[in-house]
CSV table of C-alpha atoms in Angstrom, one decimal:
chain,number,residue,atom,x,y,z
N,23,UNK,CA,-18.5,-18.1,37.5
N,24,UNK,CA,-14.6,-18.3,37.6
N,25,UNK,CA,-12.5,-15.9,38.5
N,26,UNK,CA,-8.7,-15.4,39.0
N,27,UNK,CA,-7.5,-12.4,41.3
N,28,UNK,CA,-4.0,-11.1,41.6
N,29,UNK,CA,-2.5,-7.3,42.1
N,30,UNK,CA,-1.7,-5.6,39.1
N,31,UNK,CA,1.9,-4.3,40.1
N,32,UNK,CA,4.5,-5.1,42.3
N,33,UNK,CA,8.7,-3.6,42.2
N,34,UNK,CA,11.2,-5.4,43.8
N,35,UNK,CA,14.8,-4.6,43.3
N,36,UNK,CA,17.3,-6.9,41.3
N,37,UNK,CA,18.6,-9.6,43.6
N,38,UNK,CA,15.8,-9.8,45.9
N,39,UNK,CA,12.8,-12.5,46.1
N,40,UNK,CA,9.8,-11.5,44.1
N,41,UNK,CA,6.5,-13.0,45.4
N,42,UNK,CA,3.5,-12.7,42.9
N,43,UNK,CA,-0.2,-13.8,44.5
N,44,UNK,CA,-3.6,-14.9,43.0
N,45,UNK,CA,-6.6,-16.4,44.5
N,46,UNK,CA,-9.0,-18.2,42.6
N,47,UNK,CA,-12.4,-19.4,42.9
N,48,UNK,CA,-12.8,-22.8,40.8
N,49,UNK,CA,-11.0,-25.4,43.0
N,50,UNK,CA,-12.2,-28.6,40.3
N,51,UNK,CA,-9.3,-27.1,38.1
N,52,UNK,CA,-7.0,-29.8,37.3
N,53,UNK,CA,-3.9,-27.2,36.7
N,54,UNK,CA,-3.1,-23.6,37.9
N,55,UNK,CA,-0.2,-22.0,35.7
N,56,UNK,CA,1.9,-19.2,35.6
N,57,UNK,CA,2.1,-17.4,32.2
N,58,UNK,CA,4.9,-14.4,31.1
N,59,UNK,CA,4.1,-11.9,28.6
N,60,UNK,CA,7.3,-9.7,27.7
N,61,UNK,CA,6.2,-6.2,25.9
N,62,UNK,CA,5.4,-6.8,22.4
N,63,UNK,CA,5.3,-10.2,22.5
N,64,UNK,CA,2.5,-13.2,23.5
N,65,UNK,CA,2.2,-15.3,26.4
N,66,UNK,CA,5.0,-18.0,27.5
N,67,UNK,CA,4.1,-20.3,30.1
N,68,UNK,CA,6.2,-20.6,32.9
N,69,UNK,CA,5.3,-22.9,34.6
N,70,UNK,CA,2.0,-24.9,35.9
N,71,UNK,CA,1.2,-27.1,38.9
N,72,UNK,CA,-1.2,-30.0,39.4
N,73,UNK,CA,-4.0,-29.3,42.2
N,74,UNK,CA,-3.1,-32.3,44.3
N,75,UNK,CA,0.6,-30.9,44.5
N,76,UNK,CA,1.7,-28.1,47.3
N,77,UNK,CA,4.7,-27.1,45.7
N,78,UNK,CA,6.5,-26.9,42.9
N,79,UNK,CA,10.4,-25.5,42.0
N,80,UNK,CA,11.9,-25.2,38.8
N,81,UNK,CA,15.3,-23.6,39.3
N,82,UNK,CA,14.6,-19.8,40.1
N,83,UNK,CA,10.6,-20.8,40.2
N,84,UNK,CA,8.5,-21.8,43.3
N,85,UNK,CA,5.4,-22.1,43.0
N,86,UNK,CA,2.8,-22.9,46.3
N,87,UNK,CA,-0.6,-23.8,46.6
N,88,UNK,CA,-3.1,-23.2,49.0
N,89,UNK,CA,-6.1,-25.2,48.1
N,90,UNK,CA,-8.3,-24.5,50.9
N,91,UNK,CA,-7.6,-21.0,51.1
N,92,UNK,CA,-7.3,-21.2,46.8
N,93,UNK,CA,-4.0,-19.2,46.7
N,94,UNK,CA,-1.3,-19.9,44.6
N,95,UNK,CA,1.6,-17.9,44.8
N,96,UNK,CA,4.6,-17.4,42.2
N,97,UNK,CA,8.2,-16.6,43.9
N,98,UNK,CA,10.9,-15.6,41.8
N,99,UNK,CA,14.5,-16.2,43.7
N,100,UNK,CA,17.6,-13.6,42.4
N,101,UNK,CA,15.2,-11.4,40.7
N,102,UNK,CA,17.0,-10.0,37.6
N,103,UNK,CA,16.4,-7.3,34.7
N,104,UNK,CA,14.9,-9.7,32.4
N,105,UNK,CA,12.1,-11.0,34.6
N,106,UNK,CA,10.3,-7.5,33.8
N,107,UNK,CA,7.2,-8.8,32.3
N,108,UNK,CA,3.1,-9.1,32.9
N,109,UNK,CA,2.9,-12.6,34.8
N,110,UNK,CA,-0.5,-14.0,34.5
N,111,UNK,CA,-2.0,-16.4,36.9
N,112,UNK,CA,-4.7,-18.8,35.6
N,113,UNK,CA,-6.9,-21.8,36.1
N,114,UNK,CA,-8.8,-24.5,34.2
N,115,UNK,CA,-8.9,-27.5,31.8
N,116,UNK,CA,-11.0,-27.1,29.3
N,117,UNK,CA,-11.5,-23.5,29.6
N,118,UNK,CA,-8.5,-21.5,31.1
N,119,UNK,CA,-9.5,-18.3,33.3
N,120,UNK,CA,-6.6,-15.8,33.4
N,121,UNK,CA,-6.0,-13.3,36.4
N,122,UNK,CA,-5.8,-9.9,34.7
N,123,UNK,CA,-1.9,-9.9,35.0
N,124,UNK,CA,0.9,-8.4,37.6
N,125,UNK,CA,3.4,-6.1,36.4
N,126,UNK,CA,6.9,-6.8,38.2
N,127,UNK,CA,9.2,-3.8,37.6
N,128,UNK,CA,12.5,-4.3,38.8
N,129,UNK,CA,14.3,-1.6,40.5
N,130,UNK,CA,18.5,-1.1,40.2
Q,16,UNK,CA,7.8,-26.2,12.7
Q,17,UNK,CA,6.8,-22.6,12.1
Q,18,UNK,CA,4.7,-23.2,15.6
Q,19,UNK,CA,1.2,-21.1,15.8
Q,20,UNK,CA,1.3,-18.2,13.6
Q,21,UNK,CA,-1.5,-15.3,13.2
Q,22,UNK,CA,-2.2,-13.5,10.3
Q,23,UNK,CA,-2.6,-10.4,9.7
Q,24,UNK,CA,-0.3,-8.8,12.8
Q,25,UNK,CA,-2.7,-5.4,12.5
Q,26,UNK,CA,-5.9,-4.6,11.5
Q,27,UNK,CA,-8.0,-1.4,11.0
Q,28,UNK,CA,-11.8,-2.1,10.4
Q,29,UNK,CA,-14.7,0.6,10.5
Q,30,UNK,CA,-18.0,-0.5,12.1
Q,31,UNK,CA,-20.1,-2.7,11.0
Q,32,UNK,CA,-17.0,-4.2,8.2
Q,33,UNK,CA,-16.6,-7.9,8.7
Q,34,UNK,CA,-13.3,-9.8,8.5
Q,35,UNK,CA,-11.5,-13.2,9.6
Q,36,UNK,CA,-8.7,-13.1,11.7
Q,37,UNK,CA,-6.5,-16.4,10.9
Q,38,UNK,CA,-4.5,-18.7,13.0
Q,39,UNK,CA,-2.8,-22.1,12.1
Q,40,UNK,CA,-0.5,-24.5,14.1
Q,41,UNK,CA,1.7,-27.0,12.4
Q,42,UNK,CA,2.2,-29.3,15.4
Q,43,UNK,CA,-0.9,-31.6,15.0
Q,44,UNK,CA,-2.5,-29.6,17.8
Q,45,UNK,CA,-6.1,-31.2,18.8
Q,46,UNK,CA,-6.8,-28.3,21.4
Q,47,UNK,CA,-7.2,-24.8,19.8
Q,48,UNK,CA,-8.4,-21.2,21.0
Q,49,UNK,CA,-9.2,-17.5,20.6
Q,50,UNK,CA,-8.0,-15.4,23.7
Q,51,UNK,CA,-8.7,-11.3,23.5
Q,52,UNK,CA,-6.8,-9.1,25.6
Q,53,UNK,CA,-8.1,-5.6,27.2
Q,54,UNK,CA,-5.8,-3.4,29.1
Q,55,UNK,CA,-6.7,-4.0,32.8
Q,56,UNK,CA,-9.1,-7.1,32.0
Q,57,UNK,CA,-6.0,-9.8,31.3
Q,58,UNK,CA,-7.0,-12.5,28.7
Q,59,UNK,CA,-10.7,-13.5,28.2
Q,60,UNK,CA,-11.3,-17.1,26.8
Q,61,UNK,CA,-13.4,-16.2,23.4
Q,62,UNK,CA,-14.1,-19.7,21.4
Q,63,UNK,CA,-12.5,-23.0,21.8
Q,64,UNK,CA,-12.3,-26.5,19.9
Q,65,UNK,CA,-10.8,-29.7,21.2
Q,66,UNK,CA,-10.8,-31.2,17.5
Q,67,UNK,CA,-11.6,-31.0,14.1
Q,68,UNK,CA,-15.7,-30.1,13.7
Q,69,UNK,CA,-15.5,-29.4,17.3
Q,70,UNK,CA,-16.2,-25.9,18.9
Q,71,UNK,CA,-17.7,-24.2,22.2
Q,72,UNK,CA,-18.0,-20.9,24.1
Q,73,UNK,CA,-15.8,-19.5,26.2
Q,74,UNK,CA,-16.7,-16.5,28.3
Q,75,UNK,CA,-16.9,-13.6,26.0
Q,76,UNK,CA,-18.2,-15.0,22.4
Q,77,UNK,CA,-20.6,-12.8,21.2
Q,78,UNK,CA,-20.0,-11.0,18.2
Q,79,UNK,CA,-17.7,-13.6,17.0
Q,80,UNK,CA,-17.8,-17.0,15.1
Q,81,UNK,CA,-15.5,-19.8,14.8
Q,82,UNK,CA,-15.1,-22.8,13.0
Q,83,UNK,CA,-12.3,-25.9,12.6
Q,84,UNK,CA,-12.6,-27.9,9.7
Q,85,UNK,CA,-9.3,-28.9,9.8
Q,86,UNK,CA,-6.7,-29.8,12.5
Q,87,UNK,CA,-4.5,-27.0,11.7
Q,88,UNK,CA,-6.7,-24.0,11.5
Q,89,UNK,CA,-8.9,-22.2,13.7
Q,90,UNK,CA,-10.0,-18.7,12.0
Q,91,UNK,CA,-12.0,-16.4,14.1
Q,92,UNK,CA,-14.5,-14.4,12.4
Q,93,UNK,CA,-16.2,-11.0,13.2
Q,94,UNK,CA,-19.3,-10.8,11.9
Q,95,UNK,CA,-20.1,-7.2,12.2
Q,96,UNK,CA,-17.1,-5.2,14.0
Q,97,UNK,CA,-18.0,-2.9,16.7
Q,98,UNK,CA,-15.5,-0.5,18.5
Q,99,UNK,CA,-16.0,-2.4,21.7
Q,100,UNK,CA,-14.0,-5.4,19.6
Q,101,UNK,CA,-11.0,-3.2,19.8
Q,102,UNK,CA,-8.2,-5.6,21.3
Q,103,UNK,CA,-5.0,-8.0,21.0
Q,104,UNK,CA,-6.3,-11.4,19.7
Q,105,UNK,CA,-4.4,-14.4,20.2
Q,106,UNK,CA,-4.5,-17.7,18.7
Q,107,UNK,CA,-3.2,-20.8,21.2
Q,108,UNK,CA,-3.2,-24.6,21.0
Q,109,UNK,CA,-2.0,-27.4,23.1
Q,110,UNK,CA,-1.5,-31.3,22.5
Q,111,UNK,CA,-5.1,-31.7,23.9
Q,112,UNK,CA,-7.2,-30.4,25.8
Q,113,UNK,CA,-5.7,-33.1,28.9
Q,114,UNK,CA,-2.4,-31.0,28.0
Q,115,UNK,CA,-3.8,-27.3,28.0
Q,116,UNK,CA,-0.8,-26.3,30.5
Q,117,UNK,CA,1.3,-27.2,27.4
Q,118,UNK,CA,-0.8,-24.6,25.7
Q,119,UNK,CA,1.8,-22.8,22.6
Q,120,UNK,CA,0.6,-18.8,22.1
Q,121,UNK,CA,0.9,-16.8,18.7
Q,122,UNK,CA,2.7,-13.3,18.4
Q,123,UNK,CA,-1.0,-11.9,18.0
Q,124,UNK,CA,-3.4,-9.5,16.1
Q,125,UNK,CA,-3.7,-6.1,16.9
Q,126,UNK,CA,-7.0,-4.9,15.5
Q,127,UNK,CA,-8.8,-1.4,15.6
Q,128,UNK,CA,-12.3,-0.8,15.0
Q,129,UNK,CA,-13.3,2.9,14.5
């Protein structure tokens, strides 16, 4: 079946480049996305690419994809305090397979 | 628009009880679905519906039962609770199901089954 792999923690200090990876198994999904959970709260998406893109930046957020190695990668430029969070990498269309989350602590 | 709200926020049940957790969107949503979260297992796709009368499986749905008979709610019910249901539920919906990356998450239910 499906499956969404990514490493469940990762510290980078404020200021620097964070780089969150997943691989993934189902390459028929349509979209990949990037989901933030802050403590407490549910999921926000953050942002989501198209399979037949490489690339994708929204201000602070680049997101590449791999297909043939299907590895999609999340980097976060200017890390600050307030990108502490669970980010969860995902797949699908109808069903939507989440990665079981990476928790980015950010150091001073 | 109040967005997709969960009711109740926490829940204690002993085994075997039976409840319905419920979830409602006000934004004309077509696509809605159940998500449970697990410490260490990220969020597994429970039930789904891309409509009114419309419902499927997603990769954990035993134990549980959904239905849709309208547009705007989508309870999840648990027929006989069992410890192992312990979890964070969330309620989501999108636009459709051709517009799941716009998928809209609620704050959650936090249930305990002893």
């Amino acid at each position: 079946g499906e499956d969404v792999e990514q490493s469940l923690f990762l510290s980078v200090r404020e200021g620097d480049s964070s780089v969150i990876n997943c691989t993934y198994t189902d390459s028929s999904s349509t979209y990949l996305y990037w989901y933030k959970q802050e403590p407490g709260a549910g999921l926000q998406l953050l942002t989501y690419i198209f399979s037949n893109m490489d690339m994708k930046q929204d201000q602070r957020l680049t997101v590449l994809l791999n297909k043939k190695d299907k590895h999609l990668s999340l980097r976060i430029a200017d890390t600050q305090t307030g990108d502490s969070a669970i980010y969860f990498c995902a797949e699908g269309d109808d069903k939507i397979i989440f990665g079981k989350g990476t928790r980015l602590h950010i150091l001073p | 628009n109040a967005g997709v709200t969960q009711t109740p926020k926490f829940q204690v049940l002993k085994t075997g009880q039976s409840m319905t957790l419920q979830c409602a969107q006000d934004m004309n949503h077509e696509y809605m679905s159940w998500y449970r979260q697990d410490p260490g297992m990220g969020l597994r796709l429970i039930h789904y519906s891309v409509g009114a009368g419309i419902t499927d499986q997603g990769e954990v749905p035993n134990g549980y039962n959904v239905s849709r008979s309208t547009t705007e709610d989508f309870p999840l019910r648990l027929l006989s609770a069992a410890p192992s249901q312990t979890s964070v539920y969330f309620c989501a919906s999108s636009y459709s199901r051709r517009l799941t990356y716009e998928q809209y998450f609620g704050p959650g239910t936090r249930l305990t089954v002893t």
